[in-house]
PDB file of C-alpha atoms and ligand atoms in Angstrom:
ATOM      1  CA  UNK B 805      28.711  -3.671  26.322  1.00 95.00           C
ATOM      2  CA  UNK B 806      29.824  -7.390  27.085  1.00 98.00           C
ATOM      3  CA  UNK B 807      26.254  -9.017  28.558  1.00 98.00           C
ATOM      4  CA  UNK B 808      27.053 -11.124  31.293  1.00 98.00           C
ATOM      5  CA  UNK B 809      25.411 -15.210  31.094  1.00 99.00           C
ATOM      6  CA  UNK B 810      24.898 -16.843  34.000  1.00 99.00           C
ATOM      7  CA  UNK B 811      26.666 -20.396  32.923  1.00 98.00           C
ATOM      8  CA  UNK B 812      24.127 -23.087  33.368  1.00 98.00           C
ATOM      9  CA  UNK B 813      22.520 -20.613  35.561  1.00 98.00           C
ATOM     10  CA  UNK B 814      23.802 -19.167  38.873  1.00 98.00           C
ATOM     11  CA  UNK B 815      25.464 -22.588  39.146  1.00 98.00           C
ATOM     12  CA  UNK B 816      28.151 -21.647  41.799  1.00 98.00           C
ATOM     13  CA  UNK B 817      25.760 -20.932  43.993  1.00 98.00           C
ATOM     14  CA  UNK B 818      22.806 -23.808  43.094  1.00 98.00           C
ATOM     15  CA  UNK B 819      22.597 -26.709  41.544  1.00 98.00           C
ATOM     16  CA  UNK B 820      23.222 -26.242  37.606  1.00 98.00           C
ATOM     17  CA  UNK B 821      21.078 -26.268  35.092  1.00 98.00           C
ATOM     18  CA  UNK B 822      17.900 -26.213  37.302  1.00 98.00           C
ATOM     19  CA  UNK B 823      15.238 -23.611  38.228  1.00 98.00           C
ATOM     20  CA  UNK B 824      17.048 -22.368  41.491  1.00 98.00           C
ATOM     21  CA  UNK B 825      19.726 -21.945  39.490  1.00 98.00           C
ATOM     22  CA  UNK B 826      17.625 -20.070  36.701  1.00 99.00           C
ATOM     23  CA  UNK B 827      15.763 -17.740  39.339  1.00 98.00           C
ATOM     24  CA  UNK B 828      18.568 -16.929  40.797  1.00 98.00           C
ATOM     25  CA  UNK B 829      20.863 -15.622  37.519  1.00 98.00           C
ATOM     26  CA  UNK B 830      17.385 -13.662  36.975  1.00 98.00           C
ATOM     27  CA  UNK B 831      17.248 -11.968  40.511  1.00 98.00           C
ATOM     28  CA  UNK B 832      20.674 -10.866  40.215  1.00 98.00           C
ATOM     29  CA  UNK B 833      20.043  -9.130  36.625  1.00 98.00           C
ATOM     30  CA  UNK B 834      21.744 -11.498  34.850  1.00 98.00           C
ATOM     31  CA  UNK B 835      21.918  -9.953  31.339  1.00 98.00           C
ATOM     32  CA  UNK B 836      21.205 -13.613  29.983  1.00 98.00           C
ATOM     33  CA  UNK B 837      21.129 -17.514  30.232  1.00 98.00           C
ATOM     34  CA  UNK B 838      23.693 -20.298  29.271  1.00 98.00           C
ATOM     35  CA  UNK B 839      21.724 -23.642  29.400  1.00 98.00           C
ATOM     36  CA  UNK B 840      22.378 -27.351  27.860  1.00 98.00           C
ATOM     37  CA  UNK B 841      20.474 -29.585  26.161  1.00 98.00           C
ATOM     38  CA  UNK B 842      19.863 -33.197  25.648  1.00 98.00           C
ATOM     39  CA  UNK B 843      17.104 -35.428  24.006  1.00 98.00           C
ATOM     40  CA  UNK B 844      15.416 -38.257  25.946  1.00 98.00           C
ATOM     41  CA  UNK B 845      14.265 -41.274  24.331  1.00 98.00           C
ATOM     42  CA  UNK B 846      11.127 -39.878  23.666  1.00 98.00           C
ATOM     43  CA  UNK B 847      12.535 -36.842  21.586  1.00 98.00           C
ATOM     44  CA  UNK B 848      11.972 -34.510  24.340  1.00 98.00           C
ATOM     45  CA  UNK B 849      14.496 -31.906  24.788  1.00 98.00           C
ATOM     46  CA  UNK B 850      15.432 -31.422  28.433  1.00 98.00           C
ATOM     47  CA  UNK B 851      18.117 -29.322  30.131  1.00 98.00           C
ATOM     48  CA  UNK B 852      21.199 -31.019  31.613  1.00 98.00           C
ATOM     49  CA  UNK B 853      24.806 -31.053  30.622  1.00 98.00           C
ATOM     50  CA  UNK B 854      26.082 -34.628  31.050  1.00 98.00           C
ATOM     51  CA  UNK B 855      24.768 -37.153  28.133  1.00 98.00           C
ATOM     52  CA  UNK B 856      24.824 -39.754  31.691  1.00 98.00           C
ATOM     53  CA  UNK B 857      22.036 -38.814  35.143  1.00 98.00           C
ATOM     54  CA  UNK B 858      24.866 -39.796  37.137  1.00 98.00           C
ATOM     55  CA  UNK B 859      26.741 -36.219  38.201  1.00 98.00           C
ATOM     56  CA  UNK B 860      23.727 -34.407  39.021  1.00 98.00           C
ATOM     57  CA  UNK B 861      20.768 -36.610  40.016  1.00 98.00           C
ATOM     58  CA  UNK B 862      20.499 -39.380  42.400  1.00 97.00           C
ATOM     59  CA  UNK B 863      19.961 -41.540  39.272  1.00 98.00           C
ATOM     60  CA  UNK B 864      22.175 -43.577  36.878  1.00 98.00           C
ATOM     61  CA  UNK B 865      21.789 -44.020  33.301  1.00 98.00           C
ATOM     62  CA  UNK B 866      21.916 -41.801  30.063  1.00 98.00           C
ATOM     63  CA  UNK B 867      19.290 -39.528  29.107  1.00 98.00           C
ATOM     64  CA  UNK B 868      18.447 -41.406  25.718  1.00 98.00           C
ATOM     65  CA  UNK B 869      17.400 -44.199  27.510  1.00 98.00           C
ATOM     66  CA  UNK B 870      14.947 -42.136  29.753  1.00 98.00           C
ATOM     67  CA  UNK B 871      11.432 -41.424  28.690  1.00 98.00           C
ATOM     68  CA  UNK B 872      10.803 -37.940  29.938  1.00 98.00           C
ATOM     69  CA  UNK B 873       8.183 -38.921  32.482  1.00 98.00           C
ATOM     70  CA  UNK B 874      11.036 -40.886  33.923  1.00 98.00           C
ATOM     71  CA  UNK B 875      13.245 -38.622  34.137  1.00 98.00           C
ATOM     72  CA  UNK B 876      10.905 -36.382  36.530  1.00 98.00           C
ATOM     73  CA  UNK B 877      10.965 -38.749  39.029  1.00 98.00           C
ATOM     74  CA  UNK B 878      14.872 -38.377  39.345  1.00 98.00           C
ATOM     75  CA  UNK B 879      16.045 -35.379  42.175  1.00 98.00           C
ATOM     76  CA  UNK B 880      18.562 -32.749  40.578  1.00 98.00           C
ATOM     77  CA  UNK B 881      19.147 -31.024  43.368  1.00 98.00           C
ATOM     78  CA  UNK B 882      20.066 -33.114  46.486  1.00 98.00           C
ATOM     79  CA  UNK B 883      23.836 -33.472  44.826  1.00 98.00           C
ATOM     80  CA  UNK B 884      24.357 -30.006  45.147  1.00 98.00           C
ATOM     81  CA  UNK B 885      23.151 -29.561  48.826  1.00 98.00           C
ATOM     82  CA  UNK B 886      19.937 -31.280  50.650  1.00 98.00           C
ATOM     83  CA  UNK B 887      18.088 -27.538  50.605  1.00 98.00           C
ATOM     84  CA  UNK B 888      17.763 -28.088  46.959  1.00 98.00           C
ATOM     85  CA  UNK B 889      16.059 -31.967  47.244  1.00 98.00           C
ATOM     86  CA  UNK B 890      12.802 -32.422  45.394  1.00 97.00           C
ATOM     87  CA  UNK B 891      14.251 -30.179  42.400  1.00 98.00           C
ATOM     88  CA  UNK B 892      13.519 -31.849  39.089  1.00 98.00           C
ATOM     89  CA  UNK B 893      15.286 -31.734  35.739  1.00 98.00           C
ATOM     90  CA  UNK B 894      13.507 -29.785  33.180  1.00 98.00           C
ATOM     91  CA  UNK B 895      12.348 -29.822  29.955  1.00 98.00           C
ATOM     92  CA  UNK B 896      13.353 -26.811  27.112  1.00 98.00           C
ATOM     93  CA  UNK B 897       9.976 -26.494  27.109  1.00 98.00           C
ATOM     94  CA  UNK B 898       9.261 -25.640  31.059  1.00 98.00           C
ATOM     95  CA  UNK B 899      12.121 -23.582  30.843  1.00 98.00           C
ATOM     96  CA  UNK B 900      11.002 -21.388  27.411  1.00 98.00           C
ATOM     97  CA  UNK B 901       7.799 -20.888  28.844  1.00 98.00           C
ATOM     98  CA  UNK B 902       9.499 -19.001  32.173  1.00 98.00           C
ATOM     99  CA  UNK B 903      12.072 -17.016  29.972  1.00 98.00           C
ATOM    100  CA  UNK B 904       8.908 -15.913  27.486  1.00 98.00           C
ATOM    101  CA  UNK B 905       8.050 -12.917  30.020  1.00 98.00           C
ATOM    102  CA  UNK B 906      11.797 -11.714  31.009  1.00 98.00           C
ATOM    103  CA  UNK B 907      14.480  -9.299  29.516  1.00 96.00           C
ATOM    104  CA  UNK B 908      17.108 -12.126  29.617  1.00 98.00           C
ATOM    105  CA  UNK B 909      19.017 -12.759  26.228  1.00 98.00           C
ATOM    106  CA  UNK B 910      18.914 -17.027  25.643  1.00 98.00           C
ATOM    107  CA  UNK B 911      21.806 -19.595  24.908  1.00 98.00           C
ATOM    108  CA  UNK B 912      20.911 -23.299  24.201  1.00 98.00           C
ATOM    109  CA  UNK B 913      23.984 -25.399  23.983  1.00 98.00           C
ATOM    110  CA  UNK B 914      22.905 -28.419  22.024  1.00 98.00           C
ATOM    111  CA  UNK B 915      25.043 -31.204  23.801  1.00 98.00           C
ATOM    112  CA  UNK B 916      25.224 -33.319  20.280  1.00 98.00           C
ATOM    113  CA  UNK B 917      29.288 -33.373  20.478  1.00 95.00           C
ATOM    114  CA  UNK B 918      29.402 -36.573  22.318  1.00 96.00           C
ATOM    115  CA  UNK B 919      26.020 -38.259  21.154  1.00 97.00           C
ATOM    116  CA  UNK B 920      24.545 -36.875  17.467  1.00 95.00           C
ATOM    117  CA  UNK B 921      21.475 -36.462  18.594  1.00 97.00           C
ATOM    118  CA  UNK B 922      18.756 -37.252  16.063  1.00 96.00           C
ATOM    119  CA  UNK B 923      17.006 -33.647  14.866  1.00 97.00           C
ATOM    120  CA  UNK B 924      17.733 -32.199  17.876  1.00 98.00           C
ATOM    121  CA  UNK B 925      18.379 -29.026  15.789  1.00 98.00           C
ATOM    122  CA  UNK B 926      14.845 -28.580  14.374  1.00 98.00           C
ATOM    123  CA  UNK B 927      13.233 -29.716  17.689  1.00 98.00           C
ATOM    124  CA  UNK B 928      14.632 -27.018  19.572  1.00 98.00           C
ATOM    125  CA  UNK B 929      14.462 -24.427  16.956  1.00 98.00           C
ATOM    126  CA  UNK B 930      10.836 -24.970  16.114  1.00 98.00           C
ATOM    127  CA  UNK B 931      10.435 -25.114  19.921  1.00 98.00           C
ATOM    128  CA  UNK B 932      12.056 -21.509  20.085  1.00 98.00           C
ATOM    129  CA  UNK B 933      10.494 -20.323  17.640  1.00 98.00           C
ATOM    130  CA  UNK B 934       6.420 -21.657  18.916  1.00 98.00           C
ATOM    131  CA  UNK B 935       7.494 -19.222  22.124  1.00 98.00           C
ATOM    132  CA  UNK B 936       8.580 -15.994  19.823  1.00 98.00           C
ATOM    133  CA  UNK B 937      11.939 -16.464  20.689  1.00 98.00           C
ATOM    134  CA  UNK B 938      14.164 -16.671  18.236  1.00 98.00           C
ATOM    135  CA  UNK B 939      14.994 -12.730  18.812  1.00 98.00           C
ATOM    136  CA  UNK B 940      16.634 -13.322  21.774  1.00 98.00           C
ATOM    137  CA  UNK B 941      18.571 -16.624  21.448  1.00 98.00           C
ATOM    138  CA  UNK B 942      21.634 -18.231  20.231  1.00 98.00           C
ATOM    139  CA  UNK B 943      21.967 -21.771  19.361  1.00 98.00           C
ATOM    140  CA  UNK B 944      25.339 -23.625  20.020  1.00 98.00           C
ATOM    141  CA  UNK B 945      27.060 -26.303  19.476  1.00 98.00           C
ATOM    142  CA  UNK B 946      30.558 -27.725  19.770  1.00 98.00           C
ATOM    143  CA  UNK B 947      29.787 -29.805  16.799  1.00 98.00           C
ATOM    144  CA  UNK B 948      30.852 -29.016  13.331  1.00 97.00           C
ATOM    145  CA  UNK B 949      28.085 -31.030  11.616  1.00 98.00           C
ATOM    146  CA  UNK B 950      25.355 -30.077  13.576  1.00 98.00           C
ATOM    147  CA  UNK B 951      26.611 -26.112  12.833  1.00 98.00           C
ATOM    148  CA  UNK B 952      26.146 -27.092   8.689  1.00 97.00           C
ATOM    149  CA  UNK B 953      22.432 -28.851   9.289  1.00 97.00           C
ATOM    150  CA  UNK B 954      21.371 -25.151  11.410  1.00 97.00           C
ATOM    151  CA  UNK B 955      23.041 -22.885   8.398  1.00 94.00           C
ATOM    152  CA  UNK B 956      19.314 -22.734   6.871  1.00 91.00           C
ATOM    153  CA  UNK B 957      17.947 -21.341   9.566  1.00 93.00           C
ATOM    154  CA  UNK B 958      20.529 -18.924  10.755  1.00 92.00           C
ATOM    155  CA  UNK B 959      18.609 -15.927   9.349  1.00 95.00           C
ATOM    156  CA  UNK B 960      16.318 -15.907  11.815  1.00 97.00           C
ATOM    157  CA  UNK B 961      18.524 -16.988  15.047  1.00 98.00           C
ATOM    158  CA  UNK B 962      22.200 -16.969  16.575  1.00 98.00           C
ATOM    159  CA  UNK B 963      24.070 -20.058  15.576  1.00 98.00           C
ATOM    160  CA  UNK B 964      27.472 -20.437  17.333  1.00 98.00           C
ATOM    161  CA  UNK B 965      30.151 -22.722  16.892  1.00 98.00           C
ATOM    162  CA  UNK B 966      31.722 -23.488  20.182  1.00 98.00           C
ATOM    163  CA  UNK B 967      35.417 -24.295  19.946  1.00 97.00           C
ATOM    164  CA  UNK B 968      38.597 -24.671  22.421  1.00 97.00           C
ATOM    165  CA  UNK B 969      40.704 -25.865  19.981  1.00 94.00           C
ATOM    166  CA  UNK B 970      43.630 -23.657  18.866  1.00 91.00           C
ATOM    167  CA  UNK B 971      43.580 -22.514  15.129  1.00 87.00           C
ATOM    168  CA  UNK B 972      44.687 -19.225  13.520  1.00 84.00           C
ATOM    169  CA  UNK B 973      41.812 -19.545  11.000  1.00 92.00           C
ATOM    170  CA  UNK B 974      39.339 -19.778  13.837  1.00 96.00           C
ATOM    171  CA  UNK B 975      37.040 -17.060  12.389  1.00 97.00           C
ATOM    172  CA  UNK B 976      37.246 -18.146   8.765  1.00 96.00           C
ATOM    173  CA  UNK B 977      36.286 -21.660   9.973  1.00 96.00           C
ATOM    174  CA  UNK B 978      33.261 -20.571  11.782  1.00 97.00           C
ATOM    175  CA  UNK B 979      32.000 -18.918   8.517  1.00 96.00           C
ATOM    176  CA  UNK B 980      32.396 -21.567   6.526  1.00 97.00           C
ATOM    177  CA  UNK B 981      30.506 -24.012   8.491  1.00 97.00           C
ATOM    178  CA  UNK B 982      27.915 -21.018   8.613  1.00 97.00           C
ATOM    179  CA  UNK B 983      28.012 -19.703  12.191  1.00 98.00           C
ATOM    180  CA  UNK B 984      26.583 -16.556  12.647  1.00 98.00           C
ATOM    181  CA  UNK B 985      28.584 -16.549  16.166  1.00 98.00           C
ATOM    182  CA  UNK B 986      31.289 -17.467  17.664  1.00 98.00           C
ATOM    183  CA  UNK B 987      32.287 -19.442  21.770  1.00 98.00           C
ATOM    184  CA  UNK B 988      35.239 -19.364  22.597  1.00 98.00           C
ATOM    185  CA  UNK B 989      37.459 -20.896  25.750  1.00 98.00           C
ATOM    186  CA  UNK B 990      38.899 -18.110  27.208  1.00 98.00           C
ATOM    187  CA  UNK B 991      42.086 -19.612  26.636  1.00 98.00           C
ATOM    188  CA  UNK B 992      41.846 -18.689  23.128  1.00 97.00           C
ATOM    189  CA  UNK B 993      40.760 -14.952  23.638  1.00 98.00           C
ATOM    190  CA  UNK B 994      42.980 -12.382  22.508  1.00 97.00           C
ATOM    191  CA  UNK B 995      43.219  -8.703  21.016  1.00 96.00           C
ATOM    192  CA  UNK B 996      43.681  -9.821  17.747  1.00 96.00           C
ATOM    193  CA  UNK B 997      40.875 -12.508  17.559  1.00 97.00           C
ATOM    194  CA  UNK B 998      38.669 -10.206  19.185  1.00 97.00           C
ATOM    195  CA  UNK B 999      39.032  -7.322  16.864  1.00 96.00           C
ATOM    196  CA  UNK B1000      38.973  -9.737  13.818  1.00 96.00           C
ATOM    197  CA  UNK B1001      35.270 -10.355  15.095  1.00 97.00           C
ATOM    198  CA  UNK B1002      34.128  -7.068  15.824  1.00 96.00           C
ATOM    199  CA  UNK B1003      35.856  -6.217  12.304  1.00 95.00           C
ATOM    200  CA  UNK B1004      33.119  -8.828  10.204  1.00 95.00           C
ATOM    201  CA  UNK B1005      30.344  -8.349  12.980  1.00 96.00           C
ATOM    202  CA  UNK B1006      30.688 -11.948  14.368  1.00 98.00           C
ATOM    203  CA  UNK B1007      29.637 -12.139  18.252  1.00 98.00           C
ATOM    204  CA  UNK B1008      31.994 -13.079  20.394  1.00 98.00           C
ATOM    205  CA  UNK B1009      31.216 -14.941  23.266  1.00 98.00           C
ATOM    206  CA  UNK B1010      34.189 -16.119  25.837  1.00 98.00           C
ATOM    207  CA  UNK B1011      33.462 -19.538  28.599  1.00 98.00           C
ATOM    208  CA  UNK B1012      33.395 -20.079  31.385  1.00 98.00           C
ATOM    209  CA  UNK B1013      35.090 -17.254  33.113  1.00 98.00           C
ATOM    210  CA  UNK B1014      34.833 -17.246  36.599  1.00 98.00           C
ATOM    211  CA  UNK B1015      38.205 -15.308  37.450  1.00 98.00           C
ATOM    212  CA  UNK B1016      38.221 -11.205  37.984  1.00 97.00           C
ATOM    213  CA  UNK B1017      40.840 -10.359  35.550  1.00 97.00           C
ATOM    214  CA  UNK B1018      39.657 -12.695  32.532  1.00 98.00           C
ATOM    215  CA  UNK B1019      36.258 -11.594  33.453  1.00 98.00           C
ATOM    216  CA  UNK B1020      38.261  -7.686  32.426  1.00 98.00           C
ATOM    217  CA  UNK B1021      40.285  -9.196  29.735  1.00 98.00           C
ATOM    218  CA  UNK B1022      36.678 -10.103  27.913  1.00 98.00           C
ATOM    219  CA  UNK B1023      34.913  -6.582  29.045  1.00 98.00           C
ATOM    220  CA  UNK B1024      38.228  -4.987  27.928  1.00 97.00           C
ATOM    221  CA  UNK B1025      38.364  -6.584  24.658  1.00 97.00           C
ATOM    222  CA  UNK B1026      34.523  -5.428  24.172  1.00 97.00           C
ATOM    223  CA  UNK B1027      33.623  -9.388  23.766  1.00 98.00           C
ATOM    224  CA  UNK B1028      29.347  -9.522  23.055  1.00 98.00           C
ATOM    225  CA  UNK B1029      29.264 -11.974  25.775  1.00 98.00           C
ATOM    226  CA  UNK B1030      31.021 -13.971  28.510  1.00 98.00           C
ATOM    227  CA  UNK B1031      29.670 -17.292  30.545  1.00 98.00           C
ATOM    228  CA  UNK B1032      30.183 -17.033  33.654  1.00 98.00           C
ATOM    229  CA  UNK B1033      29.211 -18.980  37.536  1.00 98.00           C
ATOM    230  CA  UNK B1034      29.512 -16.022  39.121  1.00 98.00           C
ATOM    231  CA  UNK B1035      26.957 -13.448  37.183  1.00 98.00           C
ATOM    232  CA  UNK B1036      26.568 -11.607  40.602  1.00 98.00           C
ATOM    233  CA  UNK B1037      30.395 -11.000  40.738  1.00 98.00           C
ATOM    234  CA  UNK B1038      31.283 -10.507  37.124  1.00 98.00           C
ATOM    235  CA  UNK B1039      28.211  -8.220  37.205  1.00 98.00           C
ATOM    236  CA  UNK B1040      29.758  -5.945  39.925  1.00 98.00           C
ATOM    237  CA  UNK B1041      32.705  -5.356  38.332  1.00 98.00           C
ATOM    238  CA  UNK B1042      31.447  -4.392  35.225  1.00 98.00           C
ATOM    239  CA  UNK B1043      29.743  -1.616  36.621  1.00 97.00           C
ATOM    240  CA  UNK B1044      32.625  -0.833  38.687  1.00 97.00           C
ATOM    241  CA  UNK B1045      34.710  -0.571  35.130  1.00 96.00           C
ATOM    242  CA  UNK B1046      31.818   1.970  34.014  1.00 96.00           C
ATOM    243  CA  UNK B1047      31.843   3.673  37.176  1.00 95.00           C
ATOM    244  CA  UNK B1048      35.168   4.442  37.422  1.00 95.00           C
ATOM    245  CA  UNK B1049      34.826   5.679  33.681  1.00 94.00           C
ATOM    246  CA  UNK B1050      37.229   2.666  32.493  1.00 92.00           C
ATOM    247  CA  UNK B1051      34.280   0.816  29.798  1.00 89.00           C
ATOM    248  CA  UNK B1052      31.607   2.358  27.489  1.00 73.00           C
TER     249      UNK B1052
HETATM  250  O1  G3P T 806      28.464 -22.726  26.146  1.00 80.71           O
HETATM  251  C1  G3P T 806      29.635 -22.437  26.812  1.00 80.71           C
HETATM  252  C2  G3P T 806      30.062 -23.521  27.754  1.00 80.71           C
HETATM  253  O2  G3P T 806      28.950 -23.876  28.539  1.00 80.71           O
HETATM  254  C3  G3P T 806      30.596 -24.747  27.056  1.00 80.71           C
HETATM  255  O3  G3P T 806      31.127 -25.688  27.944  1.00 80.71           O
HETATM  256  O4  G3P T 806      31.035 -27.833  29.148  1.00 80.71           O
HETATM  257  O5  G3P T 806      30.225 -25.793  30.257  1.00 80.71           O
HETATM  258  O6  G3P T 806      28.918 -26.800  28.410  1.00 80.71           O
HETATM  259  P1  G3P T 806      30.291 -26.561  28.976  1.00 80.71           P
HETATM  260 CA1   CA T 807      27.166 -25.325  28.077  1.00 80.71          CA
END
């Protein structure tokens, strides 16, 4: 069955990326977790999407020129709606240690497409790893070369290459930089891509889809995973589909 992500947590209905947003996706049953990371100038990993404060805290500056003590006294929540001010941005760390004790499946998006974050790789996957788990997570990444450096260690966890680019070979490519799994826009999803995965075993995991009938076009197509705002919604119609005898 397709396991339903809450994208950057419930992030329609808090602000991204933040614990609200995190204890939300996990009170609605959220099957898992989409989150993003970035590295701070002190080579702590902390959860955000933008490589720049500015979006989504009443701060300005990018993250690599924050120490992480710094960044805590930033607000990550007042930009979304004042009944979130006094939220902070957290570390991978803060955020580990709350998944540890729930059924929720993990993705980390390293954010190195934009900035090539120094060892980000090992930092998180060690970091993974210290909490036990590596069983329940998949590393991405929309960048090529940071796929290659995390080919040793995909044995032990999900490594997905995270593309919206067109290209027939799209599954062959993946492989060869040494992906274990595959992120897709949902653009690019289609029968034939869909059963090429399921035909080698890759995961395939379609974002962000927010709409009801892509939302069916990935359950349909028996995608491992979709990333979604909306984890409440996409979750109801799922089990509507099983319900009405329509999905496995
Ligand atoms: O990981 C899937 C999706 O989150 C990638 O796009 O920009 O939302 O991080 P973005
Ligand atoms: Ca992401």
């Amino acid at each position: 069955m397709t396991k339903i992500f809450a994208h950057r947590g419930a992030s329609k209905y808090t602000p991204e990326n933040t614990m609200p947003a995190f204890e939300l996706a996990y009170a609605m049953h959220a099957d898992g977790i989409e989150t993003d990371i970035q590295l701070t100038k002190d080579q702590i990993p902390v959860i955000i999407h933008d490589e720049h404060v500015k979006r989504t805290t009443n701060g300005t500056g990018y993250i690599k020129d924050f120490t992480y003590q710094q960044l805590l006294q930033l607000d990550a929540g007042s930009w979304f709606s004042n009944k979130f001010s006094g939220t902070s941005i957290l570390s991978l760390d803060t955020f580990l240690q709350w998944a540890k004790d729930k059924s929720l499946s993990l993705n980390i998006e390293l954010k190195n497409n934009k900035i090539d974050y120094l060892h980000i790789e090992a930092i998180a996957y060690e970091m993974i790893d210290y909490y036990q788990l590596l069983n329940r997570t998949i590393l991405s990444s929309f960048n090529p070369s940071s796929i290659k450096r995390m080919k040793h260690f995909s044995n032990k966890v999900h490594v997905a290459f995270l593309t919206s680019s067109r290209n027939k070979k799209l599954v062959t490519a993946a492989k060869e930089l040494g992906a274990t799994d595959l992120h897709i826009n949902y653009r690019l999803l289609n029968r034939s891509l869909a059963a090429q995965c399921r035909q080698i075993n890759m995961p395939l995991r379609v974002y962000t889809v927010n709409k009801m009938y892509r939302i069916s076009k990935c359950l349909h197509n028996k995608c491992s995973g979709l990333f979604t705002d909306v984890p409440d919604q996409a979750l109801a119609f799922r089990e509507q589909q099983i319900n009405k005898g329509v999905l496995e």
